[in-house]
Amino acid sequence: MPVKIRSAVLADVPALLTIDRESVSAAHWTNEQYEQRVSEASVLVAEEEGEEENDVCGFVCTRVVADQWEIENIVVAETKRRRGVADALLQDVLSGARDHAATSVWLEVRESNDPARRLYEKYSFRESGRRRGYYQNPLEDAVLYELQLSRPQVTIKSSC
């Protein structure tokens, strides 16, 4: 499914909340938390190409700390899953991280979220740790993943 990725605007927050609430594995943030993230320009949304404007089918929230990027939440509408939306969102985040000279991208995911774990592993994320009993309802571990990004090689030419 071809999608268009763009920065979220405040008018997208109701759609973010709807998608968030229908997903068991989402972060389940409040309206205010999503408004804050959107105001900080840390949310990207996916829209199905050819659909009407503001028809959000997925989103990703990121946070940047120095040269490290964190994926805080990536969610796709239940009816749009397994169609490449999460792939497109993740590719856009990784491209942005590389463009901004990030050294790593990291995230955490429910241990039972096999589709998400396969997606991250497909992009060479590696398990880097666990937080035992981190998630509630049901109680389960958070699996930590990290992707090390290559820094551009700098060649210094000698004039000697």
JSON list of C-alpha atoms in Angstrom, two decimals:
[
{"chain": "A", "resi": 1, "resn": "MET", "atom": "CA", "xyz": [0.00, 0.00, 0.00]},
{"chain": "A", "resi": 2, "resn": "PRO", "atom": "CA", "xyz": [1.63, 3.28, -1.05]},
{"chain": "A", "resi": 3, "resn": "VAL", "atom": "CA", "xyz": [1.68, 5.82, 1.77]},
{"chain": "A", "resi": 4, "resn": "LYS", "atom": "CA", "xyz": [2.71, 9.42, 2.16]},
{"chain": "A", "resi": 5, "resn": "ILE", "atom": "CA", "xyz": [4.71, 10.30, 5.29]},
{"chain": "A", "resi": 6, "resn": "ARG", "atom": "CA", "xyz": [4.44, 13.81, 6.71]},
{"chain": "A", "resi": 7, "resn": "SER", "atom": "CA", "xyz": [4.87, 15.69, 9.97]},
{"chain": "A", "resi": 8, "resn": "ALA", "atom": "CA", "xyz": [1.81, 15.55, 12.19]},
{"chain": "A", "resi": 9, "resn": "VAL", "atom": "CA", "xyz": [-0.25, 18.66, 12.89]},
{"chain": "A", "resi": 10, "resn": "LEU", "atom": "CA", "xyz": [-2.55, 19.30, 15.85]},
{"chain": "A", "resi": 11, "resn": "ALA", "atom": "CA", "xyz": [-5.59, 18.42, 13.70]},
{"chain": "A", "resi": 12, "resn": "ASP", "atom": "CA", "xyz": [-4.19, 14.85, 13.53]},
{"chain": "A", "resi": 13, "resn": "VAL", "atom": "CA", "xyz": [-4.37, 14.26, 17.29]},
{"chain": "A", "resi": 14, "resn": "PRO", "atom": "CA", "xyz": [-7.92, 12.76, 17.27]},
{"chain": "A", "resi": 15, "resn": "ALA", "atom": "CA", "xyz": [-6.77, 10.24, 14.62]},
{"chain": "A", "resi": 16, "resn": "LEU", "atom": "CA", "xyz": [-3.65, 9.43, 16.67]},
{"chain": "A", "resi": 17, "resn": "LEU", "atom": "CA", "xyz": [-5.81, 8.77, 19.72]},
{"chain": "A", "resi": 18, "resn": "THR", "atom": "CA", "xyz": [-8.21, 6.55, 17.75]},
{"chain": "A", "resi": 19, "resn": "ILE", "atom": "CA", "xyz": [-5.37, 4.45, 16.32]},
{"chain": "A", "resi": 20, "resn": "ASP", "atom": "CA", "xyz": [-3.62, 4.35, 19.71]},
{"chain": "A", "resi": 21, "resn": "ARG", "atom": "CA", "xyz": [-6.75, 3.12, 21.53]},
{"chain": "A", "resi": 22, "resn": "GLU", "atom": "CA", "xyz": [-7.41, 0.27, 19.10]},
{"chain": "A", "resi": 23, "resn": "SER", "atom": "CA", "xyz": [-3.89, -1.14, 19.56]},
{"chain": "A", "resi": 24, "resn": "VAL", "atom": "CA", "xyz": [-3.07, -3.29, 22.58]},
{"chain": "A", "resi": 25, "resn": "SER", "atom": "CA", "xyz": [0.66, -2.63, 22.24]},
{"chain": "A", "resi": 26, "resn": "ALA", "atom": "CA", "xyz": [0.53, 1.18, 21.83]},
{"chain": "A", "resi": 27, "resn": "ALA", "atom": "CA", "xyz": [1.79, 3.54, 24.54]},
{"chain": "A", "resi": 28, "resn": "HIS", "atom": "CA", "xyz": [-1.74, 4.83, 25.27]},
{"chain": "A", "resi": 29, "resn": "TRP", "atom": "CA", "xyz": [-0.78, 8.43, 25.83]},
{"chain": "A", "resi": 30, "resn": "THR", "atom": "CA", "xyz": [-3.30, 11.14, 26.67]},
{"chain": "A", "resi": 31, "resn": "ASN", "atom": "CA", "xyz": [-4.62, 13.78, 24.29]},
{"chain": "A", "resi": 32, "resn": "GLU", "atom": "CA", "xyz": [-2.32, 16.30, 25.99]},
{"chain": "A", "resi": 33, "resn": "GLN", "atom": "CA", "xyz": [0.73, 14.07, 25.57]},
{"chain": "A", "resi": 34, "resn": "TYR", "atom": "CA", "xyz": [0.06, 13.68, 21.84]},
{"chain": "A", "resi": 35, "resn": "GLU", "atom": "CA", "xyz": [-0.52, 17.44, 21.48]},
{"chain": "A", "resi": 36, "resn": "GLN", "atom": "CA", "xyz": [2.82, 18.05, 23.22]},
{"chain": "A", "resi": 37, "resn": "ARG", "atom": "CA", "xyz": [4.68, 15.60, 20.93]},
{"chain": "A", "resi": 38, "resn": "VAL", "atom": "CA", "xyz": [3.05, 17.07, 17.81]},
{"chain": "A", "resi": 39, "resn": "SER", "atom": "CA", "xyz": [3.97, 20.60, 18.97]},
{"chain": "A", "resi": 40, "resn": "GLU", "atom": "CA", "xyz": [7.57, 19.43, 19.36]},
{"chain": "A", "resi": 41, "resn": "ALA", "atom": "CA", "xyz": [7.52, 18.14, 15.75]},
{"chain": "A", "resi": 42, "resn": "SER", "atom": "CA", "xyz": [8.37, 14.63, 16.95]},
{"chain": "A", "resi": 43, "resn": "VAL", "atom": "CA", "xyz": [5.45, 12.80, 15.31]},
{"chain": "A", "resi": 44, "resn": "LEU", "atom": "CA", "xyz": [5.23, 11.58, 11.73]},
{"chain": "A", "resi": 45, "resn": "VAL", "atom": "CA", "xyz": [1.99, 10.28, 10.24]},
{"chain": "A", "resi": 46, "resn": "ALA", "atom": "CA", "xyz": [1.31, 7.96, 7.33]},
{"chain": "A", "resi": 47, "resn": "GLU", "atom": "CA", "xyz": [-1.58, 8.59, 4.97]},
{"chain": "A", "resi": 48, "resn": "GLU", "atom": "CA", "xyz": [-2.68, 6.18, 2.30]},
{"chain": "A", "resi": 49, "resn": "GLU", "atom": "CA", "xyz": [-1.95, 7.77, -1.08]},
{"chain": "A", "resi": 50, "resn": "GLY", "atom": "CA", "xyz": [-5.07, 8.60, -3.01]},
{"chain": "A", "resi": 51, "resn": "GLU", "atom": "CA", "xyz": [-7.21, 8.86, 0.11]},
{"chain": "A", "resi": 52, "resn": "GLU", "atom": "CA", "xyz": [-8.69, 12.11, 1.35]},
{"chain": "A", "resi": 53, "resn": "GLU", "atom": "CA", "xyz": [-6.49, 14.49, 3.30]},
{"chain": "A", "resi": 54, "resn": "ASN", "atom": "CA", "xyz": [-6.08, 13.86, 7.00]},
{"chain": "A", "resi": 55, "resn": "ASP", "atom": "CA", "xyz": [-6.89, 10.14, 6.70]},
{"chain": "A", "resi": 56, "resn": "VAL", "atom": "CA", "xyz": [-4.10, 8.97, 9.00]},
{"chain": "A", "resi": 57, "resn": "CYS", "atom": "CA", "xyz": [-3.44, 5.21, 8.93]},
{"chain": "A", "resi": 58, "resn": "GLY", "atom": "CA", "xyz": [-0.36, 5.09, 11.17]},
{"chain": "A", "resi": 59, "resn": "PHE", "atom": "CA", "xyz": [2.14, 7.18, 13.08]},
{"chain": "A", "resi": 60, "resn": "VAL", "atom": "CA", "xyz": [5.51, 7.17, 14.81]},
{"chain": "A", "resi": 61, "resn": "CYS", "atom": "CA", "xyz": [6.71, 9.27, 17.74]},
{"chain": "A", "resi": 62, "resn": "THR", "atom": "CA", "xyz": [10.41, 9.88, 18.20]},
{"chain": "A", "resi": 63, "resn": "ARG", "atom": "CA", "xyz": [12.66, 11.62, 20.66]},
{"chain": "A", "resi": 64, "resn": "VAL", "atom": "CA", "xyz": [16.17, 12.89, 20.02]},
{"chain": "A", "resi": 65, "resn": "VAL", "atom": "CA", "xyz": [18.75, 13.06, 22.78]},
{"chain": "A", "resi": 66, "resn": "ALA", "atom": "CA", "xyz": [22.08, 14.35, 21.47]},
{"chain": "A", "resi": 67, "resn": "ASP", "atom": "CA", "xyz": [23.13, 11.88, 18.76]},
{"chain": "A", "resi": 68, "resn": "GLN", "atom": "CA", "xyz": [20.71, 9.12, 19.81]},
{"chain": "A", "resi": 69, "resn": "TRP", "atom": "CA", "xyz": [17.18, 8.72, 18.52]},
{"chain": "A", "resi": 70, "resn": "GLU", "atom": "CA", "xyz": [14.44, 6.84, 20.34]},
{"chain": "A", "resi": 71, "resn": "ILE", "atom": "CA", "xyz": [11.30, 5.44, 18.75]},
{"chain": "A", "resi": 72, "resn": "GLU", "atom": "CA", "xyz": [8.75, 5.94, 21.51]},
{"chain": "A", "resi": 73, "resn": "ASN", "atom": "CA", "xyz": [5.63, 4.71, 19.76]},
{"chain": "A", "resi": 74, "resn": "ILE", "atom": "CA", "xyz": [4.89, 3.30, 16.32]},
{"chain": "A", "resi": 75, "resn": "VAL", "atom": "CA", "xyz": [1.31, 2.29, 15.62]},
{"chain": "A", "resi": 76, "resn": "VAL", "atom": "CA", "xyz": [-0.69, 1.34, 12.52]},
{"chain": "A", "resi": 77, "resn": "ALA", "atom": "CA", "xyz": [-4.48, 1.25, 12.27]},
{"chain": "A", "resi": 78, "resn": "GLU", "atom": "CA", "xyz": [-5.69, -2.31, 12.68]},
{"chain": "A", "resi": 79, "resn": "THR", "atom": "CA", "xyz": [-7.32, -2.38, 9.23]},
{"chain": "A", "resi": 80, "resn": "LYS", "atom": "CA", "xyz": [-4.08, -1.18, 7.56]},
{"chain": "A", "resi": 81, "resn": "ARG", "atom": "CA", "xyz": [-1.61, -3.59, 9.17]},
{"chain": "A", "resi": 82, "resn": "ARG", "atom": "CA", "xyz": [0.65, -5.92, 7.16]},
{"chain": "A", "resi": 83, "resn": "ARG", "atom": "CA", "xyz": [0.58, -3.51, 4.19]},
{"chain": "A", "resi": 84, "resn": "GLY", "atom": "CA", "xyz": [3.96, -1.79, 4.61]},
{"chain": "A", "resi": 85, "resn": "VAL", "atom": "CA", "xyz": [2.82, 1.22, 6.65]},
{"chain": "A", "resi": 86, "resn": "ALA", "atom": "CA", "xyz": [5.13, 0.50, 9.60]},
{"chain": "A", "resi": 87, "resn": "ASP", "atom": "CA", "xyz": [7.96, -0.19, 7.13]},
{"chain": "A", "resi": 88, "resn": "ALA", "atom": "CA", "xyz": [7.45, 3.23, 5.52]},
{"chain": "A", "resi": 89, "resn": "LEU", "atom": "CA", "xyz": [7.35, 5.00, 8.89]},
{"chain": "A", "resi": 90, "resn": "LEU", "atom": "CA", "xyz": [10.46, 3.20, 10.13]},
{"chain": "A", "resi": 91, "resn": "GLN", "atom": "CA", "xyz": [12.35, 3.90, 6.89]},
{"chain": "A", "resi": 92, "resn": "ASP", "atom": "CA", "xyz": [11.53, 7.60, 7.22]},
{"chain": "A", "resi": 93, "resn": "VAL", "atom": "CA", "xyz": [12.75, 7.71, 10.83]},
{"chain": "A", "resi": 94, "resn": "LEU", "atom": "CA", "xyz": [15.99, 5.90, 9.97]},
{"chain": "A", "resi": 95, "resn": "SER", "atom": "CA", "xyz": [16.58, 8.22, 7.03]},
{"chain": "A", "resi": 96, "resn": "GLY", "atom": "CA", "xyz": [16.08, 11.25, 9.27]},
{"chain": "A", "resi": 97, "resn": "ALA", "atom": "CA", "xyz": [18.39, 9.81, 11.92]},
{"chain": "A", "resi": 98, "resn": "ARG", "atom": "CA", "xyz": [21.12, 9.25, 9.34]},
{"chain": "A", "resi": 99, "resn": "ASP", "atom": "CA", "xyz": [20.62, 12.71, 7.84]},
{"chain": "A", "resi": 100, "resn": "HIS", "atom": "CA", "xyz": [21.11, 14.22, 11.31]},
{"chain": "A", "resi": 101, "resn": "ALA", "atom": "CA", "xyz": [24.26, 12.16, 12.02]},
{"chain": "A", "resi": 102, "resn": "ALA", "atom": "CA", "xyz": [22.68, 10.04, 14.74]},
{"chain": "A", "resi": 103, "resn": "THR", "atom": "CA", "xyz": [24.90, 7.28, 16.08]},
{"chain": "A", "resi": 104, "resn": "SER", "atom": "CA", "xyz": [22.07, 5.00, 17.17]},
{"chain": "A", "resi": 105, "resn": "VAL", "atom": "CA", "xyz": [18.33, 4.45, 17.22]},
{"chain": "A", "resi": 106, "resn": "TRP", "atom": "CA", "xyz": [16.75, 2.52, 20.06]},
{"chain": "A", "resi": 107, "resn": "LEU", "atom": "CA", "xyz": [13.32, 1.40, 21.19]},
{"chain": "A", "resi": 108, "resn": "GLU", "atom": "CA", "xyz": [11.50, -0.98, 23.46]},
{"chain": "A", "resi": 109, "resn": "VAL", "atom": "CA", "xyz": [8.73, -3.38, 22.53]},
{"chain": "A", "resi": 110, "resn": "ARG", "atom": "CA", "xyz": [6.50, -5.88, 24.31]},
{"chain": "A", "resi": 111, "resn": "GLU", "atom": "CA", "xyz": [8.08, -9.31, 24.34]},
{"chain": "A", "resi": 112, "resn": "SER", "atom": "CA", "xyz": [4.91, -10.80, 22.80]},
{"chain": "A", "resi": 113, "resn": "ASN", "atom": "CA", "xyz": [4.76, -8.32, 19.88]},
{"chain": "A", "resi": 114, "resn": "ASP", "atom": "CA", "xyz": [6.30, -10.68, 17.34]},
{"chain": "A", "resi": 115, "resn": "PRO", "atom": "CA", "xyz": [5.30, -8.70, 14.20]},
{"chain": "A", "resi": 116, "resn": "ALA", "atom": "CA", "xyz": [7.01, -5.56, 15.53]},
{"chain": "A", "resi": 117, "resn": "ARG", "atom": "CA", "xyz": [10.07, -7.52, 16.64]},
{"chain": "A", "resi": 118, "resn": "ARG", "atom": "CA", "xyz": [10.39, -9.08, 13.16]},
{"chain": "A", "resi": 119, "resn": "LEU", "atom": "CA", "xyz": [10.12, -5.62, 11.60]},
{"chain": "A", "resi": 120, "resn": "TYR", "atom": "CA", "xyz": [12.90, -4.19, 13.77]},
{"chain": "A", "resi": 121, "resn": "GLU", "atom": "CA", "xyz": [15.14, -7.21, 13.21]},
{"chain": "A", "resi": 122, "resn": "LYS", "atom": "CA", "xyz": [14.57, -6.89, 9.45]},
{"chain": "A", "resi": 123, "resn": "TYR", "atom": "CA", "xyz": [16.18, -3.43, 9.71]},
{"chain": "A", "resi": 124, "resn": "SER", "atom": "CA", "xyz": [19.13, -4.83, 11.70]},
{"chain": "A", "resi": 125, "resn": "PHE", "atom": "CA", "xyz": [18.02, -3.73, 15.16]},
{"chain": "A", "resi": 126, "resn": "ARG", "atom": "CA", "xyz": [19.62, -5.99, 17.76]},
{"chain": "A", "resi": 127, "resn": "GLU", "atom": "CA", "xyz": [18.26, -6.92, 21.16]},
{"chain": "A", "resi": 128, "resn": "SER", "atom": "CA", "xyz": [20.29, -4.98, 23.72]},
{"chain": "A", "resi": 129, "resn": "GLY", "atom": "CA", "xyz": [18.52, -5.78, 26.98]},
{"chain": "A", "resi": 130, "resn": "ARG", "atom": "CA", "xyz": [15.25, -6.33, 28.82]},
{"chain": "A", "resi": 131, "resn": "ARG", "atom": "CA", "xyz": [13.15, -4.60, 31.42]},
{"chain": "A", "resi": 132, "resn": "ARG", "atom": "CA", "xyz": [11.55, -7.37, 33.45]},
{"chain": "A", "resi": 133, "resn": "GLY", "atom": "CA", "xyz": [7.83, -6.92, 34.13]},
{"chain": "A", "resi": 134, "resn": "TYR", "atom": "CA", "xyz": [7.84, -3.47, 32.53]},
{"chain": "A", "resi": 135, "resn": "TYR", "atom": "CA", "xyz": [4.44, -3.67, 30.83]},
{"chain": "A", "resi": 136, "resn": "GLN", "atom": "CA", "xyz": [1.11, -4.14, 32.60]},
{"chain": "A", "resi": 137, "resn": "ASN", "atom": "CA", "xyz": [-2.16, -5.73, 31.39]},
{"chain": "A", "resi": 138, "resn": "PRO", "atom": "CA", "xyz": [-0.73, -8.26, 30.81]},
{"chain": "A", "resi": 139, "resn": "LEU", "atom": "CA", "xyz": [2.48, -8.16, 32.80]},
{"chain": "A", "resi": 140, "resn": "GLU", "atom": "CA", "xyz": [5.40, -8.81, 30.47]},
{"chain": "A", "resi": 141, "resn": "ASP", "atom": "CA", "xyz": [8.95, -7.79, 29.68]},
{"chain": "A", "resi": 142, "resn": "ALA", "atom": "CA", "xyz": [10.03, -4.92, 27.49]},
{"chain": "A", "resi": 143, "resn": "VAL", "atom": "CA", "xyz": [12.65, -6.02, 24.97]},
{"chain": "A", "resi": 144, "resn": "LEU", "atom": "CA", "xyz": [15.16, -3.25, 24.24]},
{"chain": "A", "resi": 145, "resn": "TYR", "atom": "CA", "xyz": [16.47, -2.93, 20.70]},
{"chain": "A", "resi": 146, "resn": "GLU", "atom": "CA", "xyz": [19.26, -0.78, 19.33]},
{"chain": "A", "resi": 147, "resn": "LEU", "atom": "CA", "xyz": [20.49, -0.03, 15.84]},
{"chain": "A", "resi": 148, "resn": "GLN", "atom": "CA", "xyz": [24.02, 1.31, 15.52]},
{"chain": "A", "resi": 149, "resn": "LEU", "atom": "CA", "xyz": [24.32, 3.71, 12.61]},
{"chain": "A", "resi": 150, "resn": "SER", "atom": "CA", "xyz": [27.52, 4.19, 10.67]},
{"chain": "A", "resi": 151, "resn": "ARG", "atom": "CA", "xyz": [29.17, 7.55, 10.85]},
{"chain": "A", "resi": 152, "resn": "PRO", "atom": "CA", "xyz": [30.36, 8.93, 7.53]},
{"chain": "A", "resi": 153, "resn": "GLN", "atom": "CA", "xyz": [34.04, 8.30, 6.96]},
{"chain": "A", "resi": 154, "resn": "VAL", "atom": "CA", "xyz": [36.15, 11.44, 6.91]},
{"chain": "A", "resi": 155, "resn": "THR", "atom": "CA", "xyz": [39.26, 11.30, 4.80]},
{"chain": "A", "resi": 156, "resn": "ILE", "atom": "CA", "xyz": [42.00, 13.77, 5.54]},
{"chain": "A", "resi": 157, "resn": "LYS", "atom": "CA", "xyz": [44.33, 14.30, 2.64]},
{"chain": "A", "resi": 158, "resn": "SER", "atom": "CA", "xyz": [47.84, 15.34, 3.37]},
{"chain": "A", "resi": 159, "resn": "SER", "atom": "CA", "xyz": [49.34, 18.07, 1.24]},
{"chain": "A", "resi": 160, "resn": "CYS", "atom": "CA", "xyz": [52.84, 16.69, 1.81]}
]
